[in-house]
Coordinates of C-alpha atoms in Angstrom, one line a residue:
X1 CA -58.9 34.7 -72.5
X2 CA -56.1 32.4 -71.4
X3 CA -53.6 34.4 -73.6
X4 CA -54.6 37.7 -71.9
X5 CA -54.3 36.1 -68.5
X6 CA -50.8 34.8 -69.3
X7 CA -49.8 38.3 -70.4
X8 CA -51.0 39.8 -67.1
X9 CA -48.9 37.3 -65.2
X10 CA -45.6 38.1 -67.0
X11 CA -42.9 39.5 -64.7
X12 CA -42.0 43.1 -65.2
X13 CA -39.7 45.6 -63.5
X14 CA -41.6 48.3 -61.6
X15 CA -40.9 52.0 -62.5
X16 CA -38.6 53.8 -60.0
X17 CA -41.4 56.2 -59.0
X18 CA -43.7 53.3 -57.9
X19 CA -40.8 51.5 -56.2
X20 CA -40.1 54.6 -54.1
X21 CA -43.8 55.0 -53.2
X22 CA -43.8 51.3 -52.0
X23 CA -40.7 52.0 -50.0
X24 CA -42.3 55.1 -48.6
X25 CA -45.1 53.0 -47.3
X26 CA -42.6 51.1 -45.1
X27 CA -40.4 53.9 -44.0
X28 CA -42.7 57.0 -44.0
X29 CA -46.0 55.9 -42.6
X30 CA -46.8 59.3 -40.9
X31 CA -45.2 62.7 -40.4
X32 CA -43.4 61.6 -37.3
X33 CA -41.5 59.0 -39.4
X34 CA -40.4 61.8 -41.8
X35 CA -39.2 63.9 -38.9
X36 CA -37.2 61.0 -37.5
X37 CA -35.4 60.3 -40.8
X38 CA -34.6 64.0 -41.4
X39 CA -33.4 64.7 -37.9
X40 CA -31.3 61.5 -37.9
X41 CA -29.7 62.7 -41.2
X42 CA -28.9 66.1 -39.5
X43 CA -27.3 64.3 -36.5
X44 CA -25.2 62.1 -38.8
X45 CA -24.1 65.3 -40.6
X46 CA -22.5 66.5 -37.3
X47 CA -25.1 69.2 -36.5
X48 CA -24.9 71.2 -33.3
X49 CA -28.3 72.8 -33.6
X50 CA -31.4 71.4 -35.2
X51 CA -34.6 73.4 -35.7
X52 CA -37.9 71.7 -36.7
X53 CA -40.9 73.5 -38.0
X54 CA -44.3 71.8 -38.5
X55 CA -47.6 73.0 -39.9
X56 CA -50.9 71.2 -39.7
X57 CA -49.3 68.4 -37.7
X58 CA -46.7 67.9 -40.5
X59 CA -49.1 67.4 -43.4
X60 CA -48.7 70.9 -44.9
X61 CA -45.0 71.4 -44.0
X62 CA -42.1 69.7 -42.3
X63 CA -38.9 71.9 -42.3
X64 CA -35.7 70.6 -40.6
X65 CA -32.8 73.0 -40.5
X66 CA -29.3 72.1 -39.2
X67 CA -25.8 73.5 -39.1
X68 CA -24.1 70.3 -40.2
X69 CA -21.5 69.7 -42.9
X70 CA -23.8 70.4 -45.9
X71 CA -23.6 69.1 -49.5
X72 CA -22.2 70.2 -52.8
X73 CA -24.5 70.5 -55.8
X74 CA -23.4 67.2 -57.4
X75 CA -24.1 65.5 -54.0
X76 CA -27.6 66.9 -53.9
X77 CA -28.5 65.2 -57.2
X78 CA -27.5 61.7 -56.0
X79 CA -28.8 62.2 -52.4
X80 CA -32.4 61.7 -53.7
X81 CA -31.6 58.5 -55.4
X82 CA -32.3 55.1 -53.7
X83 CA -29.6 53.4 -51.7
X84 CA -27.2 56.3 -52.0
X85 CA -25.4 57.0 -48.7
X86 CA -22.1 58.3 -47.3
X87 CA -22.4 56.3 -44.1
X88 CA -21.0 52.9 -45.2
X89 CA -17.5 53.7 -46.5
X90 CA -16.3 50.1 -46.1
X91 CA -19.6 48.4 -47.0
X92 CA -19.7 47.1 -43.4
X93 CA -23.2 46.4 -42.1
X94 CA -21.9 45.2 -38.7
X95 CA -19.9 48.2 -37.4
X96 CA -22.5 50.8 -38.1
X97 CA -21.7 54.1 -36.4
X98 CA -24.5 56.3 -37.8
X99 CA -28.2 56.4 -37.3
X100 CA -29.0 56.1 -41.0
X101 CA -27.3 53.9 -43.5
X102 CA -29.7 52.6 -46.1
X103 CA -30.2 55.7 -48.3
X104 CA -34.0 55.3 -48.5
X105 CA -35.4 58.3 -46.6
X106 CA -35.0 61.2 -49.1
X107 CA -36.2 59.3 -52.2
X108 CA -39.1 57.8 -50.3
X109 CA -40.2 61.2 -49.1
X110 CA -39.7 62.8 -52.5
X111 CA -41.9 60.1 -54.0
X112 CA -45.0 61.0 -51.9
X113 CA -44.4 64.7 -51.2
X114 CA -42.9 68.0 -52.5
X115 CA -39.3 67.9 -51.3
X116 CA -36.9 70.8 -51.4
X117 CA -33.2 70.5 -50.3
X118 CA -31.1 73.6 -49.7
X119 CA -27.5 72.9 -48.6
X120 CA -24.2 74.7 -48.3
X121 CA -20.9 73.3 -47.0
X122 CA -19.0 75.5 -44.6
X123 CA -16.3 76.4 -47.0
X124 CA -18.6 77.0 -50.0
X125 CA -19.4 80.6 -51.1
X126 CA -23.1 79.9 -51.9
X127 CA -25.8 77.4 -51.3
X128 CA -27.7 75.2 -53.8
X129 CA -31.2 73.9 -53.9
X130 CA -33.0 70.9 -55.4
X131 CA -36.6 70.0 -55.7
X132 CA -38.4 66.6 -56.0
X133 CA -42.2 66.5 -56.6
X134 CA -43.9 63.1 -56.6
X135 CA -40.7 61.4 -57.7
X136 CA -39.8 63.9 -60.4
X137 CA -36.4 65.5 -59.8
X138 CA -35.4 69.0 -60.8
X139 CA -32.0 70.6 -61.4
X140 CA -29.8 72.2 -58.8
X141 CA -30.2 75.9 -58.5
X142 CA -28.2 78.6 -56.6
X143 CA -29.9 79.7 -53.3
X144 CA -29.3 81.8 -50.2
X145 CA -28.7 79.8 -47.1
X146 CA -26.1 79.8 -44.2
X147 CA -23.8 76.8 -43.8
X148 CA -25.7 73.7 -43.2
X149 CA -28.8 72.1 -44.7
X150 CA -32.5 72.8 -44.8
X151 CA -35.0 70.1 -45.9
X152 CA -38.6 71.2 -46.6
X153 CA -41.4 68.6 -47.1
X154 CA -44.6 70.1 -48.3
X155 CA -48.0 68.4 -48.9
X156 CA -47.0 65.0 -47.4
X157 CA -48.7 62.1 -49.2
X158 CA -50.2 64.3 -51.9
X159 CA -49.1 61.7 -54.4
X160 CA -50.7 58.9 -52.4
X161 CA -54.0 60.5 -51.2
X162 CA -55.2 57.2 -49.7
X163 CA -52.6 57.4 -47.1
X164 CA -54.0 60.7 -45.8
X165 CA -57.2 58.9 -44.7
X166 CA -55.1 56.9 -42.1
X167 CA -53.5 59.9 -40.4
X168 CA -54.8 61.1 -37.1
X169 CA -55.8 64.6 -36.2
X170 CA -53.2 67.4 -36.6
X171 CA -52.9 67.6 -32.9
X172 CA -52.2 63.9 -32.5
X173 CA -49.7 63.9 -35.4
X174 CA -47.9 67.0 -33.8
X175 CA -47.7 65.1 -30.5
X176 CA -46.2 62.1 -32.3
X177 CA -43.6 64.3 -33.9
X178 CA -42.8 65.9 -30.6
X179 CA -42.3 62.5 -29.0
X180 CA -40.0 61.4 -31.8
X181 CA -37.9 64.6 -31.4
X182 CA -37.8 64.1 -27.6
X183 CA -36.4 60.6 -28.0
X184 CA -33.6 61.8 -30.3
X185 CA -32.8 64.7 -28.1
X186 CA -32.5 62.4 -25.0
X187 CA -29.7 60.5 -26.7
X188 CA -27.9 63.6 -28.1
X189 CA -27.5 66.1 -25.2
X190 CA -24.7 67.9 -27.0
X191 CA -27.1 69.1 -29.7
X192 CA -29.6 71.9 -29.3
X193 CA -33.2 71.3 -30.6
X194 CA -36.2 73.5 -31.2
X195 CA -39.7 72.5 -32.3
X196 CA -42.3 75.1 -33.5
X197 CA -45.6 75.2 -35.4
X198 CA -45.2 78.6 -37.0
X199 CA -47.0 80.4 -34.2
X200 CA -45.1 79.3 -31.1
X201 CA -42.1 77.4 -29.9
X202 CA -43.3 74.0 -28.5
X203 CA -39.9 72.7 -27.4
X204 CA -36.5 74.4 -26.8
X205 CA -33.5 72.5 -25.6
X206 CA -30.1 74.1 -25.2
X207 CA -27.0 72.0 -26.0
X208 CA -24.9 70.8 -23.1
X209 CA -22.1 73.1 -22.1
X210 CA -19.0 72.2 -24.2
X211 CA -16.8 71.9 -21.1
X212 CA -19.2 69.4 -19.6
X213 CA -18.5 66.8 -22.3
X214 CA -15.0 67.2 -23.6
X215 CA -13.8 66.2 -27.1
X216 CA -12.0 62.8 -27.3
X217 CA -8.9 64.7 -28.3
X218 CA -8.9 66.5 -25.0
X219 CA -6.7 63.9 -23.4
X220 CA -9.3 62.6 -20.9
X221 CA -9.7 58.9 -20.7
X222 CA -12.8 57.1 -22.0
X223 CA -14.2 56.6 -18.5
X224 CA -14.2 60.4 -17.8
X225 CA -15.8 61.2 -21.1
X226 CA -18.5 58.5 -20.5
X227 CA -19.2 59.9 -17.0
X228 CA -19.6 63.4 -18.4
X229 CA -21.9 62.2 -21.2
X230 CA -24.0 60.4 -18.6
X231 CA -24.3 63.6 -16.6
X232 CA -25.3 65.5 -19.7
X233 CA -27.9 62.9 -20.6
X234 CA -29.4 63.0 -17.0
X235 CA -29.6 66.8 -17.2
X236 CA -31.4 66.5 -20.6
X237 CA -33.8 63.9 -19.2
X238 CA -34.7 66.3 -16.4
X239 CA -35.4 69.1 -18.9
X240 CA -37.6 66.8 -21.0
X241 CA -39.5 64.7 -18.5
X242 CA -40.1 67.4 -16.0
X243 CA -39.5 68.1 -12.3
X244 CA -41.6 65.3 -11.0
X245 CA -39.6 62.7 -12.8
X246 CA -36.3 64.3 -11.7
X247 CA -37.4 64.2 -8.1
X248 CA -38.7 60.6 -8.3
X249 CA -36.0 59.0 -10.5
X250 CA -33.2 56.6 -9.5
X251 CA -29.9 56.7 -11.4
X252 CA -28.5 53.3 -12.5
X253 CA -25.2 52.3 -14.0
X254 CA -24.1 48.7 -14.7
X255 CA -21.8 46.8 -16.9
X256 CA -21.5 43.2 -17.9
X257 CA -19.4 41.4 -20.5
X258 CA -18.9 44.4 -22.7
X259 CA -22.5 45.8 -22.3
X260 CA -23.0 49.0 -20.4
X261 CA -26.3 50.3 -19.1
X262 CA -27.0 53.8 -17.7
X263 CA -30.2 55.9 -17.3
X264 CA -33.0 56.7 -14.9
X265 CA -36.0 54.8 -13.6
X266 CA -38.9 56.1 -11.6
X267 CA -39.7 54.7 -8.2
X268 CA -42.6 52.2 -8.4
X269 CA -45.1 54.7 -7.0
X270 CA -44.3 57.0 -9.8
X271 CA -46.0 55.0 -12.6
X272 CA -48.2 55.5 -15.6
X273 CA -51.2 53.8 -17.2
X274 CA -49.4 53.0 -20.5
X275 CA -45.8 52.2 -21.5
X276 CA -45.6 55.4 -23.5
X277 CA -43.2 56.9 -21.0
X278 CA -40.5 54.3 -21.5
X279 CA -37.6 55.5 -23.5
X280 CA -35.0 52.9 -24.6
X281 CA -31.8 53.4 -26.6
X282 CA -29.3 51.1 -28.0
X283 CA -26.0 52.7 -29.0
X284 CA -27.7 56.1 -29.1
X285 CA -30.5 54.8 -31.3
X286 CA -34.1 55.1 -30.0
X287 CA -35.9 51.7 -30.2
X288 CA -39.1 50.0 -29.1
X289 CA -37.7 46.5 -28.7
X290 CA -39.8 43.7 -27.2
X291 CA -36.8 42.2 -25.4
X292 CA -36.0 45.5 -23.7
X293 CA -39.6 46.3 -22.8
X294 CA -40.1 42.8 -21.5
X295 CA -37.0 43.1 -19.3
X296 CA -38.2 46.4 -17.9
X297 CA -41.6 44.9 -17.2
X298 CA -40.0 41.9 -15.5
X299 CA -37.9 44.2 -13.3
X300 CA -41.0 45.9 -11.9
X301 CA -43.3 42.9 -11.9
X302 CA -43.1 42.6 -8.1
X303 CA -43.9 46.2 -7.5
X304 CA -46.7 47.2 -9.9
X305 CA -50.1 45.9 -10.9
X306 CA -50.3 44.5 -14.4
X307 CA -52.2 47.6 -15.7
X308 CA -49.5 50.0 -14.5
X309 CA -46.2 50.8 -16.1
X310 CA -42.9 52.2 -14.9
X311 CA -41.3 55.4 -16.2
X312 CA -37.8 54.9 -17.4
X313 CA -35.1 56.1 -19.8
X314 CA -32.4 53.5 -20.4
X315 CA -29.2 53.8 -22.5
X316 CA -27.7 50.5 -23.5
X317 CA -24.2 50.5 -25.1
X318 CA -23.4 47.2 -26.9
X319 CA -20.5 46.0 -29.0
X320 CA -21.3 46.4 -32.6
X321 CA -20.9 42.8 -33.4
X322 CA -23.3 41.8 -30.6
X323 CA -26.3 43.7 -32.0
X324 CA -28.0 43.8 -35.4
X325 CA -29.8 47.1 -36.2
X326 CA -30.8 46.1 -39.8
X327 CA -33.8 44.0 -38.9
X328 CA -36.7 46.6 -39.1
X329 CA -37.8 49.0 -41.9
X330 CA -37.8 52.0 -39.6
X331 CA -34.8 50.6 -37.4
X332 CA -37.2 50.6 -34.4
X333 CA -36.2 47.1 -33.3
X334 CA -32.8 45.4 -32.9
X335 CA -31.7 41.8 -32.4
X336 CA -29.1 40.7 -29.8
X337 CA -26.7 37.8 -30.1
X338 CA -27.0 37.2 -26.3
X339 CA -30.6 38.1 -25.5
X340 CA -30.4 36.5 -22.0
X341 CA -27.3 38.6 -21.1
X342 CA -29.1 41.8 -22.0
X343 CA -32.3 40.8 -20.2
X344 CA -30.3 39.9 -17.1
X345 CA -28.4 43.1 -17.1
X346 CA -31.5 45.3 -17.3
X347 CA -33.4 43.3 -14.7
X348 CA -30.5 43.1 -12.3
X349 CA -29.6 46.8 -12.6
X350 CA -33.1 48.0 -12.1
X351 CA -33.8 45.8 -9.1
X352 CA -30.5 46.8 -7.5
X353 CA -31.4 50.5 -7.9
X354 CA -34.8 49.9 -6.4
X355 CA -33.3 48.0 -3.5
X356 CA -30.9 50.9 -2.9
X357 CA -33.8 53.3 -2.7
X358 CA -35.1 51.5 0.4
X359 CA -38.4 52.9 1.6
X360 CA -38.4 55.9 -0.8
X361 CA -41.8 56.7 -2.3
X362 CA -42.9 59.2 -5.0
X363 CA -43.1 62.9 -4.0
X364 CA -46.1 63.3 -6.3
X365 CA -48.1 61.4 -3.7
X366 CA -47.6 64.1 -1.1
X367 CA -48.4 66.8 -3.8
X368 CA -51.7 65.0 -4.5
X369 CA -52.5 64.9 -0.8
X370 CA -51.8 68.6 -0.4
X371 CA -53.9 69.4 -3.4
X372 CA -56.8 67.5 -1.8
X373 CA -56.5 69.6 1.3
X374 CA -56.8 72.9 -0.5
X375 CA -60.4 74.3 -1.0
X376 CA -61.2 74.8 -4.6
X377 CA -63.2 78.0 -4.6
X378 CA -65.7 79.8 -2.5
X379 CA -66.1 79.8 1.4
X380 CA -66.8 76.6 3.3
X381 CA -70.5 75.7 3.8
X382 CA -72.1 75.2 7.1
X383 CA -70.9 72.3 9.1
X384 CA -72.5 69.0 8.1
X385 CA -74.0 70.4 4.8
X386 CA -72.9 70.4 1.2
X387 CA -72.1 73.7 -0.7
X388 CA -74.8 75.0 -3.0
X389 CA -72.5 75.3 -6.0
X390 CA -69.2 73.9 -7.3
X391 CA -67.1 74.6 -4.1
X392 CA -64.3 72.3 -3.0
X393 CA -65.7 71.6 0.4
X394 CA -67.3 68.3 1.2
X395 CA -70.0 67.5 3.8
X396 CA -68.9 66.5 7.2
X397 CA -70.6 63.6 8.9
X398 CA -70.4 62.6 12.5
X399 CA -68.6 59.3 12.9
X400 CA -69.7 56.8 15.6
X401 CA -67.2 56.2 18.4
X402 CA -66.5 53.0 20.3
X403 CA -67.3 49.5 19.3
X404 CA -71.1 49.9 19.0
X405 CA -72.8 53.2 19.6
X406 CA -71.0 53.5 22.9
X407 CA -72.3 50.2 24.3
X408 CA -70.4 47.3 25.6
X409 CA -69.3 44.2 23.6
X410 CA -72.0 41.6 23.1
X411 CA -71.9 38.3 25.0
X412 CA -69.1 36.0 23.8
X413 CA -67.2 38.8 21.9
X414 CA -65.2 40.2 24.8
X415 CA -62.5 37.5 24.6
X416 CA -62.3 37.8 20.8
X417 CA -61.9 41.5 21.0
X418 CA -59.2 41.2 23.6
X419 CA -57.2 38.8 21.4
X420 CA -57.7 41.1 18.4
X421 CA -56.2 44.1 20.2
X422 CA -53.4 42.2 22.0
X423 CA -49.8 43.3 21.2
X424 CA -48.1 41.9 18.1
X425 CA -46.3 38.6 18.7
X426 CA -42.9 40.1 18.0
X427 CA -43.6 42.7 20.7
X428 CA -45.1 40.6 23.5
X429 CA -43.5 42.8 26.2
X430 CA -45.0 46.0 24.9
X431 CA -47.7 47.8 27.0
X432 CA -51.3 47.3 26.0
X433 CA -52.7 49.3 23.1
X434 CA -54.7 52.4 24.0
X435 CA -57.0 54.8 22.1
X436 CA -54.8 57.8 23.0
X437 CA -51.9 59.8 21.6
X438 CA -48.4 58.5 22.1
X439 CA -46.7 60.4 25.0
X440 CA -44.1 63.1 24.4
X441 CA -41.4 60.7 25.3
X442 CA -41.2 59.5 21.7
X443 CA -39.7 62.9 20.8
X444 CA -36.5 61.8 22.4
X445 CA -36.0 59.1 19.7
X446 CA -33.1 59.6 17.3
X447 CA -33.5 61.3 14.0
X448 CA -35.1 58.6 11.9
X449 CA -36.1 59.1 8.2
X450 CA -39.7 58.2 9.0
X451 CA -39.7 60.0 12.3
X452 CA -41.2 59.1 15.7
X453 CA -44.8 57.8 16.1
X454 CA -47.2 60.3 17.6
X455 CA -50.6 58.8 17.3
X456 CA -52.8 56.3 15.5
X457 CA -55.9 57.6 13.7
X458 CA -59.0 55.6 12.9
X459 CA -57.2 52.4 13.9
X460 CA -55.5 52.5 10.4
X461 CA -53.1 55.3 10.0
X462 CA -49.9 55.9 12.0
X463 CA -48.9 59.6 12.3
X464 CA -45.2 60.2 12.9
X465 CA -43.3 63.5 13.4
X466 CA -40.0 64.1 11.5
X467 CA -37.6 67.0 11.8
X468 CA -39.2 68.9 9.0
X469 CA -42.7 67.5 8.6
X470 CA -45.1 64.6 9.3
X471 CA -45.5 61.1 7.9
X472 CA -48.8 59.3 7.6
X473 CA -48.4 55.5 7.3
X474 CA -51.1 53.1 6.1
X475 CA -50.3 50.4 8.7
X476 CA -51.9 47.5 6.7
X477 CA -50.2 48.3 3.4
X478 CA -46.8 48.9 5.1
X479 CA -46.9 45.7 7.1
X480 CA -48.1 43.8 4.0
X481 CA -45.0 44.8 2.1
X482 CA -42.8 43.9 5.1
X483 CA -44.3 40.4 5.3
X484 CA -44.1 40.0 1.6
X485 CA -40.4 40.9 1.5
X486 CA -39.8 38.4 4.4
X487 CA -41.6 35.7 2.5
X488 CA -39.6 36.4 -0.7
X489 CA -36.3 36.2 1.3
X490 CA -37.4 32.8 2.7
X491 CA -38.4 31.6 -0.8
X492 CA -35.0 32.7 -2.2
X493 CA -33.0 31.1 0.6
X494 CA -35.0 27.8 0.8
X495 CA -36.0 27.5 -2.8
X496 CA -39.4 26.9 -4.3
X497 CA -41.0 23.9 -2.6
X498 CA -42.6 21.6 -5.1
X499 CA -45.5 19.2 -5.0
X500 CA -45.0 15.9 -6.8
X501 CA -48.0 14.7 -8.8
X502 CA -49.0 11.1 -8.2
X503 CA -50.1 10.8 -11.8
X504 CA -48.3 13.2 -14.3
X505 CA -50.8 15.5 -16.0
X506 CA -50.5 15.5 -19.8
X507 CA -51.1 18.9 -21.4
X508 CA -51.5 19.3 -25.2
X509 CA -50.3 22.4 -26.9
X510 CA -49.2 23.5 -30.3
X511 CA -45.8 22.2 -31.3
X512 CA -44.1 25.7 -31.4
X513 CA -45.4 26.4 -27.9
X514 CA -44.0 23.0 -26.7
X515 CA -40.7 23.8 -28.2
X516 CA -40.5 27.2 -26.5
X517 CA -41.3 25.6 -23.2
X518 CA -38.8 22.8 -23.5
X519 CA -36.1 25.3 -24.4
X520 CA -36.7 27.0 -21.0
X521 CA -37.5 23.9 -19.0
X522 CA -34.4 24.3 -16.7
X523 CA -35.4 27.8 -15.8
X524 CA -39.0 26.9 -15.1
X525 CA -37.8 23.9 -13.0
X526 CA -36.0 26.4 -10.7
X527 CA -39.4 28.0 -10.1
X528 CA -41.0 24.6 -9.2
X529 CA -42.6 23.6 -12.5
X530 CA -41.1 20.3 -13.8
X531 CA -42.2 18.8 -17.1
X532 CA -40.9 16.8 -20.0
X533 CA -41.8 16.1 -23.6
X534 CA -44.7 13.5 -24.1
X535 CA -44.9 12.9 -27.8
X536 CA -45.6 15.4 -30.4
X537 CA -47.4 18.6 -29.2
X538 CA -47.7 17.4 -25.5
X539 CA -46.0 17.9 -22.2
X540 CA -46.1 15.7 -19.1
X541 CA -46.1 17.8 -15.9
X542 CA -44.6 16.0 -12.9
X543 CA -44.1 18.7 -10.3
X544 CA -45.8 22.0 -9.6
X545 CA -45.0 24.8 -7.0
X546 CA -46.6 23.9 -3.7
X547 CA -47.8 27.5 -3.2
X548 CA -50.1 27.2 -6.2
X549 CA -52.1 24.4 -4.8
X550 CA -54.0 22.8 -7.8
X551 CA -53.4 25.2 -10.7
X552 CA -55.0 25.1 -14.1
X553 CA -51.9 23.6 -15.8
X554 CA -53.3 24.0 -19.3
X555 CA -53.9 27.7 -18.9
X556 CA -50.6 28.2 -17.0
X557 CA -48.5 26.5 -19.7
X558 CA -50.3 28.3 -22.5
X559 CA -49.7 31.7 -20.8
X560 CA -46.0 30.8 -20.3
X561 CA -45.6 29.8 -23.9
X562 CA -47.3 33.0 -25.1
X563 CA -45.1 35.2 -22.9
X564 CA -41.9 33.4 -24.1
X565 CA -43.0 34.2 -27.6
X566 CA -43.9 37.8 -26.9
X567 CA -41.4 38.9 -24.2
X568 CA -38.8 36.1 -24.3
X569 CA -39.3 35.5 -20.6
X570 CA -41.8 33.6 -18.5
X571 CA -43.6 36.1 -16.3
X572 CA -46.8 34.2 -15.5
X573 CA -45.3 31.7 -13.2
X574 CA -43.2 34.2 -11.3
X575 CA -46.2 36.6 -11.0
X576 CA -48.5 33.8 -9.8
X577 CA -45.9 32.8 -7.1
X578 CA -45.6 36.4 -6.1
X579 CA -49.3 36.8 -6.2
X580 CA -49.7 33.9 -3.8
X581 CA -47.0 35.4 -1.6
X582 CA -48.8 38.8 -1.7
X583 CA -52.1 37.1 -0.8
X584 CA -50.5 35.3 2.1
X585 CA -48.8 38.5 3.2
X586 CA -52.1 40.4 3.0
X587 CA -53.8 37.9 5.3
X588 CA -50.8 37.7 7.6
X589 CA -50.3 41.5 8.1
X590 CA -51.7 44.0 10.5
X591 CA -55.3 44.7 9.5
X592 CA -56.9 48.1 9.3
X593 CA -58.7 48.8 12.6
X594 CA -56.1 47.1 14.6
X595 CA -55.0 49.3 17.6
X596 CA -51.3 49.7 18.0
X597 CA -49.4 51.0 21.0
X598 CA -46.4 53.4 20.7
X599 CA -43.8 50.7 20.7
X600 CA -45.6 48.8 18.0
X601 CA -45.9 51.9 15.8
X602 CA -42.3 52.8 16.2
X603 CA -41.3 49.2 15.5
X604 CA -43.3 49.3 12.2
X605 CA -41.5 52.5 11.2
X606 CA -38.1 51.1 11.9
X607 CA -38.8 48.0 10.0
X608 CA -40.0 50.0 7.0
X609 CA -36.7 52.0 7.1
X610 CA -34.7 48.8 7.0
X611 CA -36.7 47.0 4.3
X612 CA -36.2 47.5 0.6
X613 CA -39.3 48.5 -1.4
X614 CA -41.3 49.4 1.7
X615 CA -42.4 52.7 0.2
X616 CA -45.1 50.9 -1.9
X617 CA -47.4 48.0 -1.4
X618 CA -47.5 44.9 -3.6
X619 CA -49.7 46.8 -6.2
X620 CA -47.5 49.9 -6.5
X621 CA -49.6 52.1 -4.2
X622 CA -47.8 54.2 -1.6
X623 CA -47.5 52.9 2.0
X624 CA -46.9 56.3 3.4
X625 CA -47.3 60.0 2.6
X626 CA -44.7 62.6 3.8
X627 CA -45.8 66.2 4.2
X628 CA -43.1 68.8 4.6
X629 CA -43.6 71.5 7.3
X630 CA -43.2 74.2 4.7
X631 CA -46.1 72.8 2.6
X632 CA -48.3 72.5 5.7
X633 CA -47.5 76.2 6.6
X634 CA -48.6 77.2 3.1
X635 CA -52.0 75.6 3.6
X636 CA -52.5 77.9 6.6
X637 CA -51.2 81.0 4.9
X638 CA -48.0 81.1 7.0
X639 CA -45.8 81.3 3.9

């Protein structure tokens, strides 16, 4: 028994077929991964047009055709061997200029599927084909094919049937392949792409006009070429992400110590429920890096609720020696030598773009409002009654007017009501508030972006008239953002006031968590949290931000340590301070139901125009809706 056990434990070299199947488990985990590897090979081959065909979500067939440089027959034979590549001529793993460089994709795919390569160099008279089935390689044969390469992958994972059980539905796999192709197309606007399923074309992207992005040999300087490439990328982003994103996106461009950042970010009110619509690129390579995602999250932390995510497409250009792309099997993550520099560049550029946007809000808010106005189907029911079947009309109920069914205020409430409806402190000289429309004199105001106040509805909404439409403002949400921004400015100018603990509180944590916190102690001290090491696995907290009152320090420090591990930045403390500021701003702002006079309403509009980020409240909801006159006329059939 022992001899048999010893024989089983002897080391042995695994056969190449099994090695390739193991590698395929890391590199090719689903059809989208195969599409990514094959399209990257086409891009590295200098293709100007790439066509992708899928059947059954990529299980039955993945075909990628390009017009790149092509391969000779002898190159076809070695192309399907492991760690064979033409992309590292100097054996330099630092200055990598291609998307692929390991030489693992084709042998990995050939180990688990039926792979066919058909290729022809531009100067060759004929094409050659090569097949690999389950790791067994055939011989090159003549074939008919135009210059370029076609790679066909049939019956993916037929050699490893267990992997098929972990695939999602064909529709879900097709969507994953489409998303992968979209990300590669965003970074390569000079290349045309098509995606089809055999019955229809799902995606068609034309390459950028050649004159738009000149060749480096054209004589234009690098700055001009970079500007043209940026414009081509922005045009490609508009074609891929749709009209709504193009209308609600902010362009950003920043540079710091050799790092360059360009791209588009959506305004905070144009957000999504998941981070799926965040497209990040490093030196033209699509990545899902935690550092970049965390930096983007931190840039929007003050404008979105925790369960909402911004829409963004960011292109980071970094020096080759400052980034390591060889740290992930699928090259989906990278490592930066100066992580803090990259994080600061992204956060600073995004916040600068948001500040430049001022009071701008998403146009999709107005579209949703107009959609709610339109009746769905069928005529309106009688007033005060609901329709008998699925019409879009809702019942109308009479609303009580006045403080209490038309009666007078109760005893002892008259003085309180008078104080409640008094003018705002900053407008003591304004006339008393009235329950009537603002006089026509406001029409003489200059042409302001948010227009001139016309009336207040339901004691909550301010209606303003612009040159080409109307604006409806939620007075409480708008004033809450104004107060919040003022508190943030005061906090930045005066610093975070701290509260000294009479007896330092000792918090016990795991040693790795303590080490992460101590490494960022200086940064946290600027936010008002002062602590020091107190033996092994413990911290002594001496000061806390005064705004937090008596926080749960155990939970706060644990959250901070977890976020430093996950995102490499401490968001909890910043978010808690901002949450306190938001709560104070909410209680200190104009409440719903508060009657405003004309001067107060116009003062609110002017402050919104002058205050950054006033287009959304502290939770990312819009503070106003703008309806264009043309859209209103369509509602009444005038257009």
